[in-house]
Amino acid sequence: MCNFISVTALIGILLSPPVQAAGLPSSYIEWEKPCPAVQHCWEFRANVWHVEGESEALNRGHAFHFEKGETNRLELTLRPGEEAAELVVELFDPRYQLVDRLLIRSRTPLRRSVDWSAVETGRYHVFVYFRRGGVHAQVSGRLYHG
């Protein structure tokens, strides 16, 4: 059984697209960091190279603190590239119960703001990932929380 898993994993690696050799990004979240000179703000940029269950949580999976009634929002700029893109935005509580989910579809660049000011005070995990898109699809944004 152990040899079967190893062979299966090796086949998967060999069949994976050589993104680094093609000059394409190899990680999903290209960069993320606190916003300069703005408190309670987190900015990021991500690409289409999403692997289900990996790398789509902002802040490396650490929760963000939200205050009810405060300006909790996610501002996104979607650049789909040559093909139509589908971007998923999800908000989960600390027990990973889904609080909000949004699907954004676009063939052209667009800006979108997601308002979470009505969510209860607490800590939340934010997930942003592409469900579909061309090799050059990209999203950047800022999360305002707290």
PDB file of C-alpha atoms in Angstrom, residues 90-93 95-101:
ATOM      1  CA  GLU A  90     -15.387  33.081   1.980  1.00  0.00           C
ATOM      2  CA  LEU A  91     -15.620  34.158   5.613  1.00  0.00           C
ATOM      3  CA  PHE A  92     -15.442  31.503   8.350  1.00  0.00           C
ATOM      4  CA  ASP A  93     -15.755  31.716  12.130  1.00  0.00           C
ATOM      5  CA  ARG A  95     -14.780  26.752  14.213  1.00  0.00           C
ATOM      6  CA  TYR A  96     -14.693  27.001  10.401  1.00  0.00           C
ATOM      7  CA  GLN A  97     -18.451  27.417  10.118  1.00  0.00           C
ATOM      8  CA  LEU A  98     -19.233  29.314   6.925  1.00  0.00           C
ATOM      9  CA  VAL A  99     -20.449  32.872   7.644  1.00  0.00           C
ATOM     10  CA  ASP A 100     -20.441  34.325   4.119  1.00  0.00           C
ATOM     11  CA  ARG A 101     -19.583  33.181   0.592  1.00  0.00           C
TER      12      ARG A 101
END
